[in-house]
mmCIF file of C-alpha atoms in Angstrom:
data_model
loop_
_atom_site.group_PDB
_atom_site.id
_atom_site.type_symbol
_atom_site.label_atom_id
_atom_site.label_comp_id
_atom_site.label_asym_id
_atom_site.label_seq_id
_atom_site.Cartn_x
_atom_site.Cartn_y
_atom_site.Cartn_z
ATOM 1 C CA MET A 1 24.438 -25.378 -14.880
ATOM 2 C CA ASP A 2 24.124 -22.921 -12.082
ATOM 3 C CA ASP A 3 26.712 -23.311 -9.433
ATOM 4 C CA THR A 4 25.268 -20.718 -7.116
ATOM 5 C CA PRO A 5 25.358 -22.088 -3.544
ATOM 6 C CA ARG A 6 22.002 -22.953 -2.079
ATOM 7 C CA PHE A 7 21.597 -21.724 1.287
ATOM 8 C CA PRO A 8 19.068 -23.209 3.741
ATOM 9 C CA ARG A 9 15.999 -21.475 4.732
ATOM 10 C CA PRO A 10 16.411 -19.597 8.054
ATOM 11 C CA VAL A 11 15.115 -21.350 11.300
ATOM 12 C CA LEU A 12 11.709 -19.995 12.014
ATOM 13 C CA ARG A 13 11.121 -18.662 15.506
ATOM 14 C CA THR A 14 8.709 -20.488 17.358
ATOM 15 C CA ARG A 15 5.428 -18.493 17.500
ATOM 16 C CA LEU A 16 3.942 -17.816 20.968
ATOM 17 C CA TYR A 17 0.749 -19.748 20.157
ATOM 18 C CA GLU A 18 2.642 -22.650 19.075
ATOM 19 C CA GLN A 19 4.385 -22.795 22.217
ATOM 20 C CA VAL A 20 1.056 -22.665 23.943
ATOM 21 C CA ALA A 21 -0.318 -25.376 21.726
ATOM 22 C CA GLU A 22 2.659 -27.538 22.789
ATOM 23 C CA GLN A 23 2.173 -26.722 26.341
ATOM 24 C CA ILE A 24 -1.559 -27.761 26.094
ATOM 25 C CA THR A 25 -0.619 -31.191 24.720
ATOM 26 C CA GLY A 26 2.001 -31.570 27.466
ATOM 27 C CA TRP A 27 -0.638 -30.684 30.180
ATOM 28 C CA ILE A 28 -2.932 -33.311 28.526
ATOM 29 C CA ALA A 29 -0.295 -35.960 28.788
ATOM 30 C CA GLU A 30 0.809 -35.155 32.284
ATOM 31 C CA ASN A 31 -2.870 -35.355 33.461
ATOM 32 C CA GLY A 32 -3.733 -38.652 31.749
ATOM 33 C CA LEU A 33 -6.379 -36.937 29.670
ATOM 34 C CA ARG A 34 -7.920 -39.245 26.975
ATOM 35 C CA ALA A 35 -9.955 -38.974 23.887
ATOM 36 C CA GLY A 36 -13.565 -37.723 24.827
ATOM 37 C CA ASP A 37 -12.372 -35.769 28.079
ATOM 38 C CA ARG A 38 -12.772 -31.978 27.860
ATOM 39 C CA LEU A 39 -10.277 -29.185 28.441
ATOM 40 C CA PRO A 40 -11.202 -26.617 31.021
ATOM 41 C CA PRO A 41 -13.023 -23.634 29.844
ATOM 42 C CA GLU A 42 -10.704 -20.882 27.967
ATOM 43 C CA ARG A 43 -10.528 -18.375 30.756
ATOM 44 C CA GLU A 44 -9.469 -21.022 33.320
ATOM 45 C CA LEU A 45 -6.997 -22.525 30.820
ATOM 46 C CA ALA A 46 -5.474 -19.298 30.008
ATOM 47 C CA VAL A 47 -4.837 -18.502 33.675
ATOM 48 C CA ARG A 48 -3.344 -21.842 34.293
ATOM 49 C CA LEU A 49 -0.898 -21.354 31.255
ATOM 50 C CA GLY A 50 -0.222 -17.668 31.990
ATOM 51 C CA VAL A 51 -1.157 -16.437 28.574
ATOM 52 C CA SER A 52 -3.911 -14.087 27.108
ATOM 53 C CA ARG A 53 -7.246 -15.449 26.084
ATOM 54 C CA ALA A 54 -6.435 -14.231 22.369
ATOM 55 C CA THR A 55 -3.129 -16.328 22.397
ATOM 56 C CA LEU A 56 -4.954 -19.429 23.865
ATOM 57 C CA SER A 57 -7.778 -19.187 21.347
ATOM 58 C CA GLN A 58 -5.267 -19.195 18.501
ATOM 59 C CA ALA A 59 -3.566 -22.093 20.008
ATOM 60 C CA LEU A 60 -6.755 -24.063 20.244
ATOM 61 C CA VAL A 61 -7.758 -23.156 16.833
ATOM 62 C CA ALA A 62 -4.409 -24.571 15.631
ATOM 63 C CA LEU A 63 -4.944 -27.792 17.543
ATOM 64 C CA GLU A 64 -8.470 -28.247 16.220
ATOM 65 C CA VAL A 65 -6.942 -27.755 12.612
ATOM 66 C CA ILE A 66 -4.419 -30.614 13.142
ATOM 67 C CA GLY A 67 -7.239 -32.822 14.642
ATOM 68 C CA VAL A 68 -5.948 -32.792 18.347
ATOM 69 C CA VAL A 69 -9.180 -31.318 19.480
ATOM 70 C CA VAL A 70 -12.835 -30.704 18.443
ATOM 71 C CA VAL A 71 -14.776 -27.601 19.447
ATOM 72 C CA ARG A 72 -18.436 -28.324 20.025
ATOM 73 C CA HIS A 73 -20.698 -25.323 20.336
ATOM 74 C CA GLY A 74 -22.182 -25.430 23.785
ATOM 75 C CA ASP A 75 -20.142 -28.356 24.819
ATOM 76 C CA GLY A 76 -16.587 -27.117 25.095
ATOM 77 C CA THR A 77 -13.312 -28.510 23.613
ATOM 78 C CA VAL A 78 -13.123 -32.153 23.438
ATOM 79 C CA LEU A 79 -10.044 -34.248 22.998
ATOM 80 C CA THR A 80 -9.603 -36.686 20.186
ATOM 81 C CA GLU A 81 -7.481 -39.870 19.622
ATOM 82 C CA ARG A 82 -4.605 -37.807 18.514
ATOM 83 C CA ALA A 83 -4.348 -35.639 21.617
ATOM 84 C CA ARG A 84 -1.411 -37.714 22.953
ATOM 85 C CA THR A 85 0.479 -38.363 19.862
ATOM 86 C CA ALA A 86 0.558 -35.452 17.434
ATOM 87 C CA PRO A 87 3.790 -33.627 16.756
ATOM 88 C CA VAL A 88 2.171 -30.337 17.346
ATOM 89 C CA ILE A 89 4.520 -27.576 16.123
ATOM 90 C CA GLU A 90 5.536 -29.804 13.114
ATOM 91 C CA ALA A 91 1.929 -30.510 12.319
ATOM 92 C CA ILE A 92 0.672 -26.820 12.538
ATOM 93 C CA ARG A 93 3.570 -25.871 10.213
ATOM 94 C CA ALA A 94 2.846 -28.636 7.628
ATOM 95 C CA HIS A 95 -0.644 -27.293 7.537
ATOM 96 C CA ALA A 96 0.495 -23.853 6.811
ATOM 97 C CA ASP A 97 3.022 -25.047 4.054
ATOM 98 C CA ARG A 98 0.156 -26.879 2.096
ATOM 99 C CA LEU A 99 -2.457 -24.197 2.477
ATOM 100 C CA PRO A 100 -1.688 -22.330 -0.911
ATOM 101 C CA GLU A 101 -2.079 -25.482 -2.927
ATOM 102 C CA ILE A 102 -5.277 -26.425 -0.930
ATOM 103 C CA ILE A 103 -6.691 -22.874 -1.768
ATOM 104 C CA GLU A 104 -5.774 -23.399 -5.688
ATOM 105 C CA ALA A 105 -7.374 -26.887 -5.757
ATOM 106 C CA ARG A 106 -10.501 -25.689 -4.141
ATOM 107 C CA ASP A 107 -10.898 -22.564 -6.219
ATOM 108 C CA ALA A 108 -10.601 -24.499 -9.479
ATOM 109 C CA LEU A 109 -12.982 -27.414 -8.357
ATOM 110 C CA GLU A 110 -15.612 -25.403 -6.475
ATOM 111 C CA SER A 111 -15.987 -22.486 -9.044
ATOM 112 C CA LYS A 112 -16.549 -25.156 -11.741
ATOM 113 C CA LEU A 113 -19.016 -27.169 -9.538
ATOM 114 C CA ALA A 114 -20.971 -23.853 -8.852
ATOM 115 C CA ALA A 115 -21.169 -23.066 -12.630
ATOM 116 C CA LEU A 116 -22.367 -26.752 -13.338
ATOM 117 C CA ALA A 117 -24.978 -26.446 -10.380
ATOM 118 C CA ALA A 118 -26.433 -23.377 -11.917
ATOM 119 C CA VAL A 119 -27.070 -25.418 -15.125
ATOM 120 C CA ARG A 120 -28.014 -29.036 -13.716
ATOM 121 C CA ARG A 121 -29.679 -28.385 -10.194
ATOM 122 C CA THR A 122 -33.059 -29.720 -9.483
ATOM 123 C CA ASP A 123 -35.690 -28.449 -7.222
ATOM 124 C CA ALA A 124 -34.577 -30.942 -4.633
ATOM 125 C CA ASP A 125 -31.154 -29.521 -4.812
ATOM 126 C CA VAL A 126 -32.358 -25.962 -4.463
ATOM 127 C CA VAL A 127 -34.180 -27.200 -1.229
ATOM 128 C CA ALA A 128 -30.954 -28.856 0.092
ATOM 129 C CA ILE A 129 -28.913 -25.693 -0.460
ATOM 130 C CA GLN A 130 -31.361 -23.505 1.050
ATOM 131 C CA ALA A 131 -31.692 -25.839 3.945
ATOM 132 C CA ALA A 132 -27.797 -25.569 4.567
ATOM 133 C CA LEU A 133 -28.001 -21.864 4.404
ATOM 134 C CA ALA A 134 -30.957 -21.750 7.063
ATOM 135 C CA ALA A 135 -28.952 -24.153 9.390
ATOM 136 C CA MET A 136 -25.794 -21.881 8.994
ATOM 137 C CA GLU A 137 -27.717 -18.953 9.912
ATOM 138 C CA ARG A 138 -29.335 -20.505 13.056
ATOM 139 C CA ASP A 139 -25.906 -21.792 14.207
ATOM 140 C CA ILE A 140 -24.302 -18.376 13.645
ATOM 141 C CA ALA A 141 -27.144 -16.541 15.422
ATOM 142 C CA ALA A 142 -26.681 -18.963 18.406
ATOM 143 C CA GLY A 143 -23.093 -18.092 18.786
ATOM 144 C CA GLY A 144 -21.472 -21.060 16.675
ATOM 145 C CA ARG A 145 -19.284 -20.936 13.788
ATOM 146 C CA GLY A 146 -21.639 -22.667 11.237
ATOM 147 C CA VAL A 147 -18.762 -25.254 10.405
ATOM 148 C CA GLU A 148 -21.154 -28.235 9.850
ATOM 149 C CA ALA A 149 -23.856 -26.287 7.913
ATOM 150 C CA ASP A 150 -20.932 -24.764 5.749
ATOM 151 C CA GLU A 151 -19.743 -28.289 4.734
ATOM 152 C CA GLN A 152 -23.438 -29.264 4.175
ATOM 153 C CA PHE A 153 -23.840 -26.223 1.773
ATOM 154 C CA HIS A 154 -20.701 -27.118 -0.304
ATOM 155 C CA GLY A 155 -21.815 -30.793 -0.397
ATOM 156 C CA ALA A 156 -25.217 -29.752 -1.634
ATOM 157 C CA VAL A 157 -23.590 -27.712 -4.407
ATOM 158 C CA THR A 158 -21.301 -30.531 -5.363
ATOM 159 C CA THR A 159 -24.385 -32.855 -5.572
ATOM 160 C CA ALA A 160 -26.163 -30.382 -7.734
ATOM 161 C CA ALA A 161 -23.427 -30.346 -10.259
ATOM 162 C CA ARG A 162 -23.951 -33.931 -11.115
ATOM 163 C CA SER A 163 -20.160 -34.496 -11.998
ATOM 164 C CA GLU A 164 -19.050 -37.981 -10.415
ATOM 165 C CA LEU A 165 -15.376 -37.316 -11.167
ATOM 166 C CA LEU A 166 -15.331 -33.684 -9.650
ATOM 167 C CA ALA A 167 -17.191 -35.089 -6.730
ATOM 168 C CA GLN A 168 -14.530 -37.739 -6.184
ATOM 169 C CA MET A 169 -11.923 -35.023 -6.340
ATOM 170 C CA MET A 170 -13.626 -33.064 -3.507
ATOM 171 C CA ALA A 171 -14.003 -36.048 -1.551
ATOM 172 C CA ALA A 172 -10.276 -36.751 -1.661
ATOM 173 C CA LEU A 173 -9.617 -33.033 -0.580
ATOM 174 C CA HIS A 174 -12.420 -33.290 2.124
ATOM 175 C CA ASP A 175 -10.081 -33.320 5.282
ATOM 176 C CA LEU A 176 -7.853 -30.766 3.775
ATOM 177 C CA ILE A 177 -10.525 -28.328 3.101
ATOM 178 C CA ARG A 178 -12.107 -29.069 6.466
ATOM 179 C CA GLU A 179 -8.857 -27.845 8.068
ATOM 180 C CA THR A 180 -8.970 -24.528 6.335
ATOM 181 C CA ARG A 181 -12.714 -24.148 7.013
ATOM 182 C CA ILE A 182 -12.314 -24.632 10.846
ATOM 183 C CA GLU A 183 -9.372 -22.011 10.902
ATOM 184 C CA SER A 184 -11.281 -19.487 8.636
ATOM 185 C CA LEU A 185 -14.649 -19.748 10.614
ATOM 186 C CA SER A 186 -12.785 -19.231 13.838
ATOM 187 C CA GLN A 187 -11.728 -15.813 12.969
ATOM 188 C CA PRO A 188 -13.858 -12.882 14.338
ATOM 189 C CA GLY A 189 -16.780 -11.742 11.919
ATOM 190 C CA ARG A 190 -15.749 -14.614 9.522
ATOM 191 C CA PRO A 191 -18.977 -16.651 9.974
ATOM 192 C CA LYS A 192 -21.190 -14.010 9.102
ATOM 193 C CA ASP A 193 -19.044 -12.813 6.045
ATOM 194 C CA SER A 194 -18.834 -16.423 4.865
ATOM 195 C CA LEU A 195 -22.925 -16.692 5.115
ATOM 196 C CA ALA A 196 -23.245 -13.557 2.958
ATOM 197 C CA GLY A 197 -20.802 -15.341 0.424
ATOM 198 C CA HIS A 198 -22.856 -18.457 0.412
ATOM 199 C CA ARG A 199 -26.061 -16.520 -0.112
ATOM 200 C CA LYS A 200 -24.714 -14.960 -3.240
ATOM 201 C CA VAL A 201 -23.500 -18.340 -4.569
ATOM 202 C CA ALA A 202 -26.970 -19.870 -3.942
ATOM 203 C CA GLU A 203 -28.687 -16.922 -5.594
ATOM 204 C CA ALA A 204 -26.795 -17.512 -8.780
ATOM 205 C CA ILE A 205 -27.345 -21.138 -8.799
ATOM 206 C CA VAL A 206 -31.011 -20.740 -8.317
ATOM 207 C CA ALA A 207 -31.098 -18.052 -10.963
ATOM 208 C CA GLY A 208 -29.518 -20.603 -13.377
ATOM 209 C CA ASP A 209 -26.568 -18.193 -14.195
ATOM 210 C CA PRO A 210 -23.413 -20.206 -14.346
ATOM 211 C CA ASN A 211 -21.077 -17.388 -14.790
ATOM 212 C CA ALA A 212 -22.401 -15.557 -11.838
ATOM 213 C CA ALA A 213 -22.245 -18.709 -9.758
ATOM 214 C CA SER A 214 -18.688 -19.403 -10.587
ATOM 215 C CA ALA A 215 -17.569 -15.810 -9.849
ATOM 216 C CA ALA A 216 -19.426 -15.864 -6.637
ATOM 217 C CA MET A 217 -17.891 -19.092 -5.546
ATOM 218 C CA HIS A 218 -14.410 -17.833 -6.509
ATOM 219 C CA ASP A 219 -14.916 -14.622 -4.341
ATOM 220 C CA HIS A 220 -16.091 -16.758 -1.541
ATOM 221 C CA VAL A 221 -13.071 -19.162 -1.534
ATOM 222 C CA LEU A 222 -10.699 -16.107 -1.710
ATOM 223 C CA LEU A 223 -12.410 -14.599 1.387
ATOM 224 C CA VAL A 224 -12.504 -17.593 3.529
ATOM 225 C CA SER A 225 -8.833 -18.560 2.511
ATOM 226 C CA ASP A 226 -7.528 -15.455 4.035
ATOM 227 C CA VAL A 227 -6.459 -17.137 7.372
ATOM 228 C CA ALA A 228 -3.843 -16.355 9.876
ATOM 229 C CA LEU A 229 -1.517 -19.044 9.389
ATOM 230 C CA LEU A 230 -1.376 -18.249 5.684
ATOM 231 C CA ARG A 231 -0.589 -14.539 6.411
ATOM 232 C CA GLU A 232 2.133 -15.498 8.833
ATOM 233 C CA GLN A 233 3.676 -17.843 6.248
ATOM 234 C CA ARG A 234 3.849 -15.102 3.869
ATOM 235 C CA GLY A 235 5.439 -12.884 6.210
ATOM 236 C CA ALA A 236 8.060 -15.472 7.052
ATOM 237 C CA ASP A 237 8.730 -15.828 3.247
ATOM 238 C CA ALA A 238 9.013 -12.041 2.807
ATOM 239 C CA ALA A 239 11.487 -11.685 5.742
ATOM 240 C CA GLU A 240 13.622 -14.411 4.409
ATOM 241 C CA PRO A 241 16.947 -12.932 3.066
ATOM 242 C CA ALA A 242 17.743 -13.091 -0.586
ATOM 243 C CA PRO A 243 20.385 -15.872 -1.410
ATOM 244 C CA ALA A 244 23.908 -14.578 -1.424
ATOM 245 C CA GLN A 245 25.267 -13.936 -4.885
ATOM 246 C CA ARG A 246 28.402 -15.680 -6.105
ATOM 247 C CA ARG A 247 31.282 -13.484 -6.623
ATOM 248 C CA THR A 248 33.041 -13.617 -9.924
ATOM 249 C CA ASP A 249 36.572 -12.727 -11.084
ATOM 250 C CA ASP A 250 35.086 -9.486 -12.638
ATOM 251 C CA ASP A 251 33.910 -8.642 -8.975
ATOM 252 C CA LEU A 252 37.662 -8.820 -7.785
ATOM 253 C CA GLU A 253 39.146 -6.829 -10.658
ATOM 254 C CA VAL A 254 40.597 -3.407 -9.810
ATOM 255 C CA GLU A 255 41.332 -0.357 -12.056
ATOM 256 C CA GLN A 256 44.957 -0.475 -13.184
ATOM 257 C CA PRO A 257 46.710 2.983 -12.993
#
């Protein structure tokens, strides 16, 4: 049995955007805001909090990921029922901790679903997939992120696969996948890159090529899974010092004359 002492993980420094996220929820409570109320425009809120627009945007994305706010294109940032109760920093870090497992599960499930869809899709399925692509393109062109249409696309692929059990698994992961989708599509340039990935998946499904569809979905999931919170988590793990080694009697021996 290994008696090497186990040292606790180092205390992580609170990141600026986490502090800002906590400030925002404090400001919400102090001003008596409730579900359905809107936050001030980003520029105004950044001035009030004394932070940059970039840091504020990152904080708002984190709050959206954990369900405190909903960002609606053309309608601003709207509070949810969780706005006054969510433990902000803990929730943000819990999300970051489970990201790798969400990505693994999503890759395994959706790559298989895409392959099955390429074999089993009907004409109606193709129409639904292409309609989702068109909706995504319109939303992105109008300045949106394409979140709802992205979800619609993956739902259409799942339907086309005709696998009830895999569909149930996807439904069980729905909320977790939505968290990663929101964060991913909030990154600069990501909506257009994601749309391009969706098109490759759709082309392979329409062509009836299961191998190409699976590969395209795998590539797409890896692309959209490259999110800031996961990069920061990896950086924190890399910076963690190696556990101290136990000293043995051999370490204490000295050469005799």
